[in-house]
PDB file of C-alpha atoms in Angstrom:
ATOM      1  CA  MET B  27       0.000   0.000   0.000  1.00 63.00           C
ATOM      2  CA  ALA B  28       1.276   3.481  -0.864  1.00 68.00           C
ATOM      3  CA  GLY B  29       2.149   5.796   2.016  1.00 67.00           C
ATOM      4  CA  TYR B  30      -0.283   8.458   0.801  1.00 72.00           C
ATOM      5  CA  THR B  31      -3.309   6.144   0.597  1.00 74.00           C
ATOM      6  CA  HIS B  32      -4.823   7.398   3.850  1.00 78.00           C
ATOM      7  CA  ASP B  33      -4.871  10.956   2.457  1.00 85.00           C
ATOM      8  CA  LYS B  34      -5.555  10.117  -1.186  1.00 88.00           C
ATOM      9  CA  GLN B  35      -8.729  12.202  -1.527  1.00 92.00           C
ATOM     10  CA  ASN B  36      -6.991  15.329  -0.201  1.00 93.00           C
ATOM     11  CA  HIS B  37      -4.108  14.777  -2.597  1.00 93.00           C
ATOM     12  CA  LEU B  38      -6.499  14.410  -5.516  1.00 96.00           C
ATOM     13  CA  LYS B  39      -8.281  17.596  -4.470  1.00 97.00           C
ATOM     14  CA  ARG B  40      -4.961  19.473  -4.412  1.00 96.00           C
ATOM     15  CA  LEU B  41      -4.025  18.137  -7.832  1.00 97.00           C
ATOM     16  CA  ARG B  42      -7.391  19.199  -9.266  1.00 98.00           C
ATOM     17  CA  ARG B  43      -6.777  22.703  -7.894  1.00 97.00           C
ATOM     18  CA  ILE B  44      -3.355  22.764  -9.539  1.00 98.00           C
ATOM     19  CA  GLU B  45      -4.918  21.544 -12.775  1.00 98.00           C
ATOM     20  CA  GLY B  46      -7.353  24.458 -12.531  1.00 98.00           C
ATOM     21  CA  GLN B  47      -4.444  26.857 -12.077  1.00 98.00           C
ATOM     22  CA  VAL B  48      -2.788  25.527 -15.238  1.00 98.00           C
ATOM     23  CA  ARG B  49      -6.014  25.820 -17.177  1.00 98.00           C
ATOM     24  CA  GLY B  50      -6.259  29.385 -15.905  1.00 98.00           C
ATOM     25  CA  LEU B  51      -2.793  30.016 -17.342  1.00 98.00           C
ATOM     26  CA  GLN B  52      -3.929  28.699 -20.712  1.00 98.00           C
ATOM     27  CA  ARG B  53      -6.931  31.012 -20.583  1.00 98.00           C
ATOM     28  CA  MET B  54      -4.736  33.988 -19.662  1.00 98.00           C
ATOM     29  CA  VAL B  55      -2.454  33.343 -22.654  1.00 98.00           C
ATOM     30  CA  ASP B  56      -5.455  32.834 -24.922  1.00 98.00           C
ATOM     31  CA  GLU B  57      -6.860  36.177 -23.751  1.00 98.00           C
ATOM     32  CA  ASP B  58      -3.491  37.937 -24.274  1.00 98.00           C
ATOM     33  CA  GLN B  59      -3.223  39.031 -20.657  1.00 98.00           C
ATOM     34  CA  TYR B  60      -0.251  40.943 -19.293  1.00 98.00           C
ATOM     35  CA  CYS B  61       2.980  38.891 -19.128  1.00 97.00           C
ATOM     36  CA  ILE B  62       3.749  39.735 -15.510  1.00 98.00           C
ATOM     37  CA  ASP B  63       0.283  38.630 -14.414  1.00 98.00           C
ATOM     38  CA  ILE B  64       0.809  35.296 -16.184  1.00 98.00           C
ATOM     39  CA  LEU B  65       4.255  34.884 -14.628  1.00 98.00           C
ATOM     40  CA  THR B  66       2.758  35.547 -11.188  1.00 98.00           C
ATOM     41  CA  GLN B  67       0.299  32.727 -11.760  1.00 98.00           C
ATOM     42  CA  VAL B  68       3.071  30.436 -13.062  1.00 98.00           C
ATOM     43  CA  ALA B  69       4.953  31.030  -9.810  1.00 97.00           C
ATOM     44  CA  ALA B  70       1.827  30.189  -7.811  1.00 97.00           C
ATOM     45  CA  ALA B  71       1.312  26.958  -9.752  1.00 97.00           C
ATOM     46  CA  ASN B  72       4.976  26.023  -9.236  1.00 96.00           C
ATOM     47  CA  ARG B  73       4.667  26.630  -5.486  1.00 96.00           C
ATOM     48  CA  ALA B  74       1.528  24.498  -5.353  1.00 97.00           C
ATOM     49  CA  LEU B  75       3.281  21.618  -7.140  1.00 96.00           C
ATOM     50  CA  GLN B  76       6.326  21.923  -4.890  1.00 95.00           C
ATOM     51  CA  SER B  77       4.123  21.874  -1.813  1.00 95.00           C
ATOM     52  CA  PHE B  78       2.340  18.772  -3.074  1.00 95.00           C
ATOM     53  CA  ALA B  79       5.665  17.075  -3.839  1.00 95.00           C
ATOM     54  CA  LEU B  80       7.004  17.825  -0.360  1.00 94.00           C
ATOM     55  CA  ALA B  81       3.869  16.448   1.292  1.00 92.00           C
ATOM     56  CA  LEU B  82       4.117  13.282  -0.776  1.00 93.00           C
ATOM     57  CA  LEU B  83       7.818  12.929   0.010  1.00 93.00           C
ATOM     58  CA  GLU B  84       7.143  13.371   3.724  1.00 92.00           C
ATOM     59  CA  GLU B  85       4.537  10.604   3.627  1.00 91.00           C
ATOM     60  CA  HIS B  86       6.915   8.380   1.674  1.00 91.00           C
ATOM     61  CA  MET B  87       9.623   8.891   4.280  1.00 93.00           C
ATOM     62  CA  ALA B  88       7.231   8.334   7.178  1.00 91.00           C
ATOM     63  CA  HIS B  89       5.757   5.137   5.784  1.00 90.00           C
ATOM     64  CA  CYS B  90       7.688   3.411   3.022  1.00 90.00           C
ATOM     65  CA  VAL B  91      11.207   4.350   4.115  1.00 93.00           C
ATOM     66  CA  ALA B  92      10.485   3.945   7.827  1.00 93.00           C
ATOM     67  CA  ASP B  93       8.979   0.479   7.265  1.00 92.00           C
ATOM     68  CA  ALA B  94      11.938  -0.608   5.153  1.00 92.00           C
ATOM     69  CA  THR B  95      14.507   0.669   7.631  1.00 93.00           C
ATOM     70  CA  ALA B  96      12.736  -1.148  10.458  1.00 94.00           C
ATOM     71  CA  LYS B  97      13.189  -4.369   8.479  1.00 93.00           C
ATOM     72  CA  GLY B  98      16.801  -3.509   7.660  1.00 93.00           C
ATOM     73  CA  GLY B  99      19.018  -5.067   5.041  1.00 93.00           C
ATOM     74  CA  ALA B 100      19.150  -4.406   1.321  1.00 94.00           C
ATOM     75  CA  GLU B 101      15.543  -3.216   1.135  1.00 92.00           C
ATOM     76  CA  ALA B 102      16.290  -0.471   3.675  1.00 94.00           C
ATOM     77  CA  GLN B 103      19.350   0.671   1.760  1.00 94.00           C
ATOM     78  CA  ALA B 104      17.401   0.696  -1.495  1.00 94.00           C
ATOM     79  CA  LYS B 105      14.547   2.777  -0.019  1.00 93.00           C
ATOM     80  CA  VAL B 106      16.928   5.316   1.500  1.00 94.00           C
ATOM     81  CA  LYS B 107      18.801   5.620  -1.818  1.00 94.00           C
ATOM     82  CA  GLU B 108      15.513   5.973  -3.705  1.00 93.00           C
ATOM     83  CA  ALA B 109      14.334   8.728  -1.332  1.00 93.00           C
ATOM     84  CA  SER B 110      17.678  10.510  -1.597  1.00 95.00           C
ATOM     85  CA  GLU B 111      17.438  10.480  -5.392  1.00 95.00           C
ATOM     86  CA  ALA B 112      13.877  11.818  -5.234  1.00 93.00           C
ATOM     87  CA  ILE B 113      15.026  14.652  -2.979  1.00 94.00           C
ATOM     88  CA  ALA B 114      17.857  15.444  -5.398  1.00 94.00           C
ATOM     89  CA  ARG B 115      15.374  15.638  -8.295  1.00 93.00           C
ATOM     90  CA  LEU B 116      13.155  18.003  -6.303  1.00 90.00           C
ATOM     91  CA  VAL B 117      16.090  20.227  -5.376  1.00 90.00           C
ATOM     92  CA  ARG B 118      17.193  20.467  -9.017  1.00 90.00           C
ATOM     93  CA  SER B 119      13.725  21.411 -10.252  1.00 76.00           C
TER      94      SER B 119
END
């Protein structure tokens, strides 16, 4: 079971809000709105995605990684490495 399963509906709600923000960006471009206003909304959408990613990462660490480390061995090392790589991808983006 995925670590976010208990909060799945809230995650889906957040993603639908982000989807609405992106559609709003499309509408703004279609309506030839002011560049700075569009960029402001792009920044807001980016922050919303980053916030979602951090929440998901936190749940992954609290459930998947914690469970694997409690068991120990190769699975624990693999989960820690996987989480570290995910963090690196988030930092680069």
